[in-house]
Coordinates of C-alpha atoms in Angstrom, one line a residue:
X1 CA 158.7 102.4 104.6
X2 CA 157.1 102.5 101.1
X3 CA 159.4 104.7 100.0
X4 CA 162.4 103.2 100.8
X5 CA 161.5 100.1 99.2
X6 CA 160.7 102.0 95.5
X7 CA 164.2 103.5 96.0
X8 CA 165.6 99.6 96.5
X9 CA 163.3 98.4 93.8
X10 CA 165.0 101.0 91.4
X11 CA 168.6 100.8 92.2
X12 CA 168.2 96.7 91.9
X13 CA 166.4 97.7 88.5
X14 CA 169.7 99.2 87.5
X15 CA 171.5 95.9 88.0
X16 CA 169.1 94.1 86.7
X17 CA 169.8 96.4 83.3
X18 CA 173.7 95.7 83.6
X19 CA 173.6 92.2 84.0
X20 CA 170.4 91.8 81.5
X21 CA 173.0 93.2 78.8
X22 CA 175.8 90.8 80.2
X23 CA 174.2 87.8 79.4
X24 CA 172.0 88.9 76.3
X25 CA 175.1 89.7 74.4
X26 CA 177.2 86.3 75.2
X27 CA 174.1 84.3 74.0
X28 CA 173.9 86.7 70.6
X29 CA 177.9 86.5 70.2
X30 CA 177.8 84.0 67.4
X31 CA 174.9 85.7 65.8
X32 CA 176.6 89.0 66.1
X33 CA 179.7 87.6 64.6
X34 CA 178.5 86.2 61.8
X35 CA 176.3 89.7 60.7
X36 CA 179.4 91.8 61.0
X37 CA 182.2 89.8 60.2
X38 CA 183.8 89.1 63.3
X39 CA 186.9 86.7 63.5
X40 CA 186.2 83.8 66.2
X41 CA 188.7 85.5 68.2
X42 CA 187.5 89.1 67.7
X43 CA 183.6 88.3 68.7
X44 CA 185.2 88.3 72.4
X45 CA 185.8 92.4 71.6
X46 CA 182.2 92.5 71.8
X47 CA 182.4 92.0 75.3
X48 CA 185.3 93.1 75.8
X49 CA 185.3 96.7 74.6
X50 CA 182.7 97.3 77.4
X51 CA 185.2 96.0 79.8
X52 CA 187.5 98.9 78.5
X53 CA 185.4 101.6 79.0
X54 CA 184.2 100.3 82.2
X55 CA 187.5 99.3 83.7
X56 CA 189.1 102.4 82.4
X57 CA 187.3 104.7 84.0
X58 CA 185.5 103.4 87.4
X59 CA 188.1 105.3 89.4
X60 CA 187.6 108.3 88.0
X61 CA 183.8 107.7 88.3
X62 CA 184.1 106.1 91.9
X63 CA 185.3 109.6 92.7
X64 CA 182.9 111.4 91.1
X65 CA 180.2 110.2 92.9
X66 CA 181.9 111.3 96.0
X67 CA 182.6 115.0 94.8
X68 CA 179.7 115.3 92.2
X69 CA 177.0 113.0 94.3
X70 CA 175.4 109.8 93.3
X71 CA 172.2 110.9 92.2
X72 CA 173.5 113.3 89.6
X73 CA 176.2 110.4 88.7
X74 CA 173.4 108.0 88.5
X75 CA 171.8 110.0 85.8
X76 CA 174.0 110.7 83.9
X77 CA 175.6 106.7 83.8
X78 CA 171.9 105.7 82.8
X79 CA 172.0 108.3 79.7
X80 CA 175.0 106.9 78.6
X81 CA 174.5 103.2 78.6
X82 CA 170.5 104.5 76.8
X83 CA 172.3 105.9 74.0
X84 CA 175.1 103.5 73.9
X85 CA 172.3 100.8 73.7
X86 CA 170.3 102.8 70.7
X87 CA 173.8 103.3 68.7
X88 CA 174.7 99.4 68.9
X89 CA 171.6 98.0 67.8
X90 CA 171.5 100.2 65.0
X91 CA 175.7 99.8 64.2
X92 CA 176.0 98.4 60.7
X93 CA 179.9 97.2 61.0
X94 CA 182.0 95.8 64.1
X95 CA 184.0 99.1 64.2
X96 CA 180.8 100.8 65.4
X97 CA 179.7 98.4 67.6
X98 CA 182.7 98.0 69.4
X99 CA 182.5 101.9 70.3
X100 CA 179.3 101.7 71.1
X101 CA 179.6 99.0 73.9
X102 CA 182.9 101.0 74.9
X103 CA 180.7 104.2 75.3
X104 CA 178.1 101.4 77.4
X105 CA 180.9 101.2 79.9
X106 CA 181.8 104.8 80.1
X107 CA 178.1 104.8 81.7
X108 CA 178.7 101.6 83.5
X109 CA 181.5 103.4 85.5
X110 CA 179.2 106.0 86.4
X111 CA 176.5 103.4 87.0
X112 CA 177.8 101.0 89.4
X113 CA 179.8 103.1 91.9
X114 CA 176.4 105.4 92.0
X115 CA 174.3 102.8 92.8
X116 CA 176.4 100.8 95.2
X117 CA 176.9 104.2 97.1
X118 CA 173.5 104.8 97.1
X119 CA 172.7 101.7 98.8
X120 CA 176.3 102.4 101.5
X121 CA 175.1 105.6 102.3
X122 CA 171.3 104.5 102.4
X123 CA 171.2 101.1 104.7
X124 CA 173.5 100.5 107.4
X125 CA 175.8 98.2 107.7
X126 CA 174.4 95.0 109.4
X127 CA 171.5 93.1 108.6
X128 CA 169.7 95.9 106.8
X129 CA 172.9 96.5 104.3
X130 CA 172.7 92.9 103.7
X131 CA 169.9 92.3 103.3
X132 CA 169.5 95.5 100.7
X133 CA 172.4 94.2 98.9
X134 CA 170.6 90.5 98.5
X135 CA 168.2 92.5 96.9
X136 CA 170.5 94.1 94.9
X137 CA 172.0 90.6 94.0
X138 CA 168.6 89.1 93.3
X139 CA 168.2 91.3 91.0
X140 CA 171.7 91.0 89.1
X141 CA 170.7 87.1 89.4
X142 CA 167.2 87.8 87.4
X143 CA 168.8 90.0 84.7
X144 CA 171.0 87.0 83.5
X145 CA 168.0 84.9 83.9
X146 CA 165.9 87.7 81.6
X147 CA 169.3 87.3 79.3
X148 CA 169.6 84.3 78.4
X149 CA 166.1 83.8 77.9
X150 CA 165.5 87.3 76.3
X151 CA 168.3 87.3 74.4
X152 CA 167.4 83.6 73.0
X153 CA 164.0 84.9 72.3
X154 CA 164.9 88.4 70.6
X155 CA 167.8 87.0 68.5
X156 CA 166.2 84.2 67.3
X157 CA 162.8 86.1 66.2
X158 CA 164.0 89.8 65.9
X159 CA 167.4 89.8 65.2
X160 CA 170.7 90.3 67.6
X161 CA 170.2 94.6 67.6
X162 CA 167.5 93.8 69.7
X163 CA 169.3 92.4 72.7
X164 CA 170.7 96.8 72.4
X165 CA 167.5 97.8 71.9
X166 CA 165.7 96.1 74.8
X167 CA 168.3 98.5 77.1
X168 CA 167.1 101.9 75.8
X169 CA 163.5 102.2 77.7
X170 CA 164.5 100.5 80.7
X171 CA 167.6 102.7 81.2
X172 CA 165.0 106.2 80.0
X173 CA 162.6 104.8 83.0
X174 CA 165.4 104.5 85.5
X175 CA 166.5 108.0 84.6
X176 CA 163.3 109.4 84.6
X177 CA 162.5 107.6 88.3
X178 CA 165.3 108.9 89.8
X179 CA 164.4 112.4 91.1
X180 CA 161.2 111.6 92.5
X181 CA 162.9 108.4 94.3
X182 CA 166.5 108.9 95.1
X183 CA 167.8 111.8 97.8
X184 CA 168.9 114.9 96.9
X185 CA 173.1 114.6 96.8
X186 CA 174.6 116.9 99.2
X187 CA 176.7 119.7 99.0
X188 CA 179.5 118.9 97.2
X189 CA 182.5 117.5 99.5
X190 CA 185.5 120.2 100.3
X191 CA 188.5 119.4 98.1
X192 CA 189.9 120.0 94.6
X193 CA 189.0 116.6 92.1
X194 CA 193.1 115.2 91.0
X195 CA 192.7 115.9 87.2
X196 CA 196.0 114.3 86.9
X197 CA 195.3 111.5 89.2
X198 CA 191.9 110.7 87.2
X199 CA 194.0 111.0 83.5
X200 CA 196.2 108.2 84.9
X201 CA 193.9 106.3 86.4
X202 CA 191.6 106.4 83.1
X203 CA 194.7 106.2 81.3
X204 CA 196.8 103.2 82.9
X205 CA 193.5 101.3 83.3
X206 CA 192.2 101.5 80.0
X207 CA 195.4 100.4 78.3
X208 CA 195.9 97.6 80.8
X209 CA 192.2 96.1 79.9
X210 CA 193.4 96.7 76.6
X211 CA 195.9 94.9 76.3
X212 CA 194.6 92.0 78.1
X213 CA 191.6 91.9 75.6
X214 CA 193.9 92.4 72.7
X215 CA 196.7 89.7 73.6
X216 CA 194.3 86.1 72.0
X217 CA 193.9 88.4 68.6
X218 CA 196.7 90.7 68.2
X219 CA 199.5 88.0 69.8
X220 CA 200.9 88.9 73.2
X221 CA 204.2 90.2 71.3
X222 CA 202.7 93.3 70.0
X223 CA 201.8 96.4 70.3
X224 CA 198.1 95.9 70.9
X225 CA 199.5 93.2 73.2
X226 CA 202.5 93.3 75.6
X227 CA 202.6 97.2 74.3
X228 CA 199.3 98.3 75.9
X229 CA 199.8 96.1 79.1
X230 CA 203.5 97.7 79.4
X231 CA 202.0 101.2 79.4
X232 CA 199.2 101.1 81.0
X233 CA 201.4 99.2 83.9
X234 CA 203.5 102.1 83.5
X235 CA 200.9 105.0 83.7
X236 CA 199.2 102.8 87.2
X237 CA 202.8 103.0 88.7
X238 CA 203.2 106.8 88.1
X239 CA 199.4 107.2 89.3
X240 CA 200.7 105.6 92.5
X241 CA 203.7 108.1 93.1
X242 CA 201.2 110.8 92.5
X243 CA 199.0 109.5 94.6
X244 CA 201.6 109.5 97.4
X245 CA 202.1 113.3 97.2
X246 CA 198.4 114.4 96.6
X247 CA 196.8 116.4 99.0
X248 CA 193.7 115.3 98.0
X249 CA 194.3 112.2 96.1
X250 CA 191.5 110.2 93.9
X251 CA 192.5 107.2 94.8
X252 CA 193.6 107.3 99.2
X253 CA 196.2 105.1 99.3
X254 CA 195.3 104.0 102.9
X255 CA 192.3 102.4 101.3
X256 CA 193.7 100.4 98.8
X257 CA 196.3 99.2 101.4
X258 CA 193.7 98.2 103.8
X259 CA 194.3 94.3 104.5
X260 CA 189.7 94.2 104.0
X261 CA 189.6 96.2 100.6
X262 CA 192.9 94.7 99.1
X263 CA 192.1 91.1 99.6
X264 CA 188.6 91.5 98.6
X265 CA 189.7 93.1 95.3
X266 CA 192.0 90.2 94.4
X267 CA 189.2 87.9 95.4
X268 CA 186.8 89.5 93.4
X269 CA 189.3 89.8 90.0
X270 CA 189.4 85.9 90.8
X271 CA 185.8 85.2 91.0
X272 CA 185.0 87.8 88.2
X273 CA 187.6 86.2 85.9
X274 CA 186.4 82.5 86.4
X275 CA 183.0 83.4 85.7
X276 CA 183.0 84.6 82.5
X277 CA 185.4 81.6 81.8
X278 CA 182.7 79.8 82.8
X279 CA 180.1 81.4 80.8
X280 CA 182.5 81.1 77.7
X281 CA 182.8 77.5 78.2
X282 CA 179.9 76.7 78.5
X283 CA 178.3 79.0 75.7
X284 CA 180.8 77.6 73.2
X285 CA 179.8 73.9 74.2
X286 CA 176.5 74.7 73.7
X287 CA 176.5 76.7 70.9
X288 CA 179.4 75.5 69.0
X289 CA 180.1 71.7 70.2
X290 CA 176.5 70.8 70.1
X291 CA 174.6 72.8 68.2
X292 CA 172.3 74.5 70.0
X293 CA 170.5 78.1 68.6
X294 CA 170.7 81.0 71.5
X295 CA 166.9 80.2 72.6
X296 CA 168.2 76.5 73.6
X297 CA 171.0 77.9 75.1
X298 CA 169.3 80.3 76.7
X299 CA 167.0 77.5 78.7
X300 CA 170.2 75.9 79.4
X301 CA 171.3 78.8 81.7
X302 CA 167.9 79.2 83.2
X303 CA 168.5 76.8 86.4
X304 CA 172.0 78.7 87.1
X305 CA 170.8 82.3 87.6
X306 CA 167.4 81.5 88.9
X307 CA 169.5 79.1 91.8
X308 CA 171.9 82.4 92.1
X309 CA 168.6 84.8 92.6
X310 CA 167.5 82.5 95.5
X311 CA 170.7 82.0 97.0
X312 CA 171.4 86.3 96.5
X313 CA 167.7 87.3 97.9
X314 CA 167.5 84.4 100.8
X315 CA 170.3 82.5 102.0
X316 CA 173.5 85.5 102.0
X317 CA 171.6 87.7 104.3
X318 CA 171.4 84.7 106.8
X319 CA 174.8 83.3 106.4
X320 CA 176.8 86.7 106.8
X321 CA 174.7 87.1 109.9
X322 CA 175.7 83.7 111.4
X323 CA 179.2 83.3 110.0
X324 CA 180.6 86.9 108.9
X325 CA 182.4 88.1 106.1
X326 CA 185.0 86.4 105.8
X327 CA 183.6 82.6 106.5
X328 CA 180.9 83.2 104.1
X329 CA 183.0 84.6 101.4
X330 CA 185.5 81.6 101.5
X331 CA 182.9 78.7 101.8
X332 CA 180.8 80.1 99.0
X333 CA 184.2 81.0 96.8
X334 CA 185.3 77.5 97.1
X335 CA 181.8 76.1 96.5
X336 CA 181.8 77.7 93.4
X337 CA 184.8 76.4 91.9
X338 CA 183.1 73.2 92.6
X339 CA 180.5 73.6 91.0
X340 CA 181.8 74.8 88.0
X341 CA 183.9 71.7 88.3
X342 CA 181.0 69.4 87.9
X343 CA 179.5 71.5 85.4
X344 CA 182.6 70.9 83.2
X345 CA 181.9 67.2 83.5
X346 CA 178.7 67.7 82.3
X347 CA 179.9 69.3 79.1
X348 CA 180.4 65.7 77.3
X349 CA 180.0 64.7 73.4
X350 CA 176.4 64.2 74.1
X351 CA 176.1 66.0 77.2
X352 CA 173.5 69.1 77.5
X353 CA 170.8 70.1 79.7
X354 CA 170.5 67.3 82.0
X355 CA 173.6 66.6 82.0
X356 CA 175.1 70.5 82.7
X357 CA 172.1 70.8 85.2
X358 CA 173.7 69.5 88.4
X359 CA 177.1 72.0 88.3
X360 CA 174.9 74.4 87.4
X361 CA 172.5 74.1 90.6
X362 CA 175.9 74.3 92.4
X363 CA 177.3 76.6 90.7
X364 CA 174.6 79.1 90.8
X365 CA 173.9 78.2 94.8
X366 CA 177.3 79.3 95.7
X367 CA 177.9 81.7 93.3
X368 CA 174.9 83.6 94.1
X369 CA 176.1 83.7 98.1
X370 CA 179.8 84.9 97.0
X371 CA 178.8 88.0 94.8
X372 CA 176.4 89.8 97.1
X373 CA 179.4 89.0 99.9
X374 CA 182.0 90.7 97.5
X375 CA 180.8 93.9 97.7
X376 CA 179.6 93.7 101.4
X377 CA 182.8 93.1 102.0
X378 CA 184.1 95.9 100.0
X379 CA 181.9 98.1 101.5
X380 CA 182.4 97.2 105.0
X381 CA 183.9 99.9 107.6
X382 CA 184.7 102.6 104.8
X383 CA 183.5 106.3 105.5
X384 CA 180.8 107.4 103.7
X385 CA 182.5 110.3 102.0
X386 CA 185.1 107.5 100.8
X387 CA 181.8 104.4 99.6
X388 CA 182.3 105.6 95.9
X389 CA 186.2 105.1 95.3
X390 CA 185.7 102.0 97.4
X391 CA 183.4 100.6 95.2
X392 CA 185.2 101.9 92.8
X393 CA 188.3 100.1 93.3
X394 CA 186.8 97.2 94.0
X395 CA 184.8 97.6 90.7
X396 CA 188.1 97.8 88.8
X397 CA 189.8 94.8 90.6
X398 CA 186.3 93.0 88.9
X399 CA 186.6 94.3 85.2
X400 CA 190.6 94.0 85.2
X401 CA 190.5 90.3 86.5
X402 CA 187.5 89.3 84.1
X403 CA 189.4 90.8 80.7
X404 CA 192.2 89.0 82.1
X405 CA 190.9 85.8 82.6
X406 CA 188.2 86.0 79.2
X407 CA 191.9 86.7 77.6
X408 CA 193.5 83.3 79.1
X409 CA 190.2 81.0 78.8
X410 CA 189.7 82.0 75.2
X411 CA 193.4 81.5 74.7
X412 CA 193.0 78.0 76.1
X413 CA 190.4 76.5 74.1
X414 CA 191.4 78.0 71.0
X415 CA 194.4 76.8 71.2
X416 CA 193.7 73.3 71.5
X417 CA 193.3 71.1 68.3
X418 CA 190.2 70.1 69.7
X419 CA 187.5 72.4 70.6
X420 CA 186.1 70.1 73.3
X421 CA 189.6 69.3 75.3
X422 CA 190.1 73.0 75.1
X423 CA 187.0 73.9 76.9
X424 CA 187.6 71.1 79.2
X425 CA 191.2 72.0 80.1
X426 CA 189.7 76.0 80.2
X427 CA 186.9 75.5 82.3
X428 CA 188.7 73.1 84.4
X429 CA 191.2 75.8 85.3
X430 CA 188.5 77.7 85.9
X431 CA 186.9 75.9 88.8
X432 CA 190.5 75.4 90.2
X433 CA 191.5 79.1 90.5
X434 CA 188.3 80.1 91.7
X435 CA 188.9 77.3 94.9
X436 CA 192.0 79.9 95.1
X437 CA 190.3 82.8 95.7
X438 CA 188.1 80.6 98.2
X439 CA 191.3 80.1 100.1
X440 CA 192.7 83.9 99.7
X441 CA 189.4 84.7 101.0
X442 CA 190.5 83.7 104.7
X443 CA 193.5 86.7 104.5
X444 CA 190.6 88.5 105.8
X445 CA 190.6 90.3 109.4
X446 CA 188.5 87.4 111.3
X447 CA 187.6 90.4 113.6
X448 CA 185.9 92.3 110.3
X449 CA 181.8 91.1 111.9
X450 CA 179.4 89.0 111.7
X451 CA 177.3 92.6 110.7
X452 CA 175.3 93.7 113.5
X453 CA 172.5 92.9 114.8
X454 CA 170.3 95.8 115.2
X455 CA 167.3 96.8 112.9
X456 CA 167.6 99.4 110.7
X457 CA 164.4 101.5 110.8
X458 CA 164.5 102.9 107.3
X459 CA 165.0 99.1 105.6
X460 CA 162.7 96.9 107.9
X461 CA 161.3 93.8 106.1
X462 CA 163.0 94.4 102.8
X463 CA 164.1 90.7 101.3
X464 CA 162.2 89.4 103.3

């Protein structure tokens, strides 16, 4: 139906916004550094402090969505990231920026449980979920596309507050198409909200990203360091005991247990984590080793996402059909790694485009089958009422594991005396822990389906 296709069309819109902002901002980083006095190591705060606010708070806002409702949650998650946007394009020091893209991921955690709820609840599971969520990865696919070309294009001719800027009417259009488009949320579900499950959750999370983000700049033996991370690992472990003995618990302990969720959200800290490694690496070669200005780079990443949007939109639909979850997730993790194990041998003294182009066709192939997977596999067999903490959770597992690992790759090539070796010996570790996750991937029930088989009538010949 027409209708349900608009509704699609906007909720992949909405990733397209996230990830658009993603990749924009790694191709302005050494732009962005240089206008407000950013140390090499602190530019990574930049992306980080959205990881904060993001990681901090997507199990409070997973829940939400399942007490408040999605639509109202989307809404709200879009006005955020539209103002967050305005203040950091017009932020005339680093102290303001940071907030700003901290504030950006207060909305995200609104954002990305609403929307992936939206599309749970809407599509069933089977071929019509999948197929929806290819959409949904297309889409994330095209916005880094849009990024790194857009974000080439608008820092090199406009300035880097543009790659903020470029956010603010998409997000108002979004926001504005959302009542005509998305359903009514229900009455809200029976149950009291945990106040002191959520000021834990926000808590312990947001200190543990913290301090992960802080460790490369502040040193691991500090309290920015090993001081947030012991905190925040205590505040998570009291969130668990409370948990235990809530009646109505934000986080049901059941869930996070489950042998599907729990190894899909180490898998997806994994294959979160390695790929902004990768993106660092290979931005830093680019950029740094040889030369190039963001537009350049920008081209450079062109065949990587527009490989991931094909393999997102057309070939994950068809391979979780034939092989299921849990084959599709593990061939396409593994895949990965290799092929950001041939892009790393690309990444030579005189290496660039041609030379990066045959990891990044892999890379982008494989990679583009193992996100959309991800979240069908975090999504698969959970209740309705419970789609929002599960994507939540698995959400967090995604934004914990990618500060964690930005935190170790930056460490690594910094650290050597040579920039080059250390973004070999980074990107190379890279490609071997995502293989890892590849092999964690097959912890999975082999029971958990090939998705079934029946039409949905509501999603009939979307992706296709």
């Amino acid at each position: 139906m027409e209708r349900d296709r608009l509704r699609l069309g906007l909720l992949a819109l909405t990733q397209l916004i996230v990830a658009l902002d993603y990749n924009i901002v790694y191709v302005a980083l050494p732009d962005i550094g240089k206008a407000l006095d950013f140390s090499p190591s602190s530019v990574q705060w930049v992306v980080s402090a959205y990881s904060v606010g993001l990681g901090g708070l997507l199990l409070f806002g997973g829940r939400a969505v399942d007490r408040l409702g999605a639509r109202r949650m989307f809404i709200t998650g879009l006005a955020l990231y539209g103002v967050a946007s305005l203040a950091g394009g017009l932020a005339s020091g680093s102290g303001v920026l940071v907030a700003a893209r901290a504030v950006q991921g207060m909305g995200g955690a609104l954002l990305t449980p609403a929307t992936l709820t939206l599309i749970y609840r809407g599509f069933a599971e089977g071929p019509a979920r999948n197929r929806a969520l290819g959409a949904w990865g297309m889409a994330g696919s095209a916005g880094l596309a849009a990024g790194s070309l857009l974000g080439g294009v608008l820092t090199n001719y406009l300035g880097w507050e543009w790659v903020f800027f470029v956010n603010v009417p998409l997000a108002l259009g979004c926001a504005l198409a959302a009542p005509r488009l998305l359903p009514a949320d229900p009455g809200r579900t029976p149950g009291g909200f945990d106040v002191p499950g959520a000021v834990l959750a926000t808590a312990g999370s947001a200190l543990l990203v913290f301090g992960l983000a802080s460790g490369p700049d502040a040193g691991w033996v500090s309290l920015r360091g090993t001081g947030a991370l012991a905190a925040g690992s205590v505040l998570l472990a009291l969130l668990l005991v409370v948990e235990a003995r809530t009646r109505d618990p934000l986080i049901p302990l059941r869930l996070a247990r489950g042998r599907g969720l729990a190894t899909t959200m180490i898998v997806i800290a994994i294959f979160q984590g390695t790929l902004g490694g990768g993106y660092y690496v290979l931005t830093s070669y680019l950029q740094t080793v040889r030369g190039y200005n963001s537009l350049q780079a920008g081209l450079t990443f062109l065949p990587l996402t527009l490989v991931c949007m094909l393999a997102a939109l057309k070939l994950t639909p068809a391979l979780l059909g034939r092989w299921g979850i849990r084959t599709t997730l593990a061939v396409s993790t593994i895949g990965t790694g290799a092929g950001i194990a041939v892009m790393v041998a690309g990444t030579t003294a005189r290496g660039g485009f041609w030379t990066l182009l045959p990891g990044s066709v892999v890379w982008g192939l494989f990679g583009g089958i193992a996100f959309v997977t991800l979240f069908a596999s975090a999504g698969s067999g959970v209740a309705p009422h419970e789609q929002g903490v599960a994507s939540g959770l698995a959400t967090t597992a995604k934004e914990v594991g990618g500060a964690m690992s930005l935190a170790c790759f930056v460490a690594i090539a910094t650290g050597s005396r040579h920039l080059l070796h250390g973004l070999h010996v980074a990107g190379g570790t890279a490609a071997a822990v995502t293989a890892v996750g590849g092999l964690i991937a097959l912890a999975l029930d082999p029971s958990r389906p090939a998705p079934r088989t029946q039409q949905s009538p509501t999603l009939e010949g979307v992706g296709k």
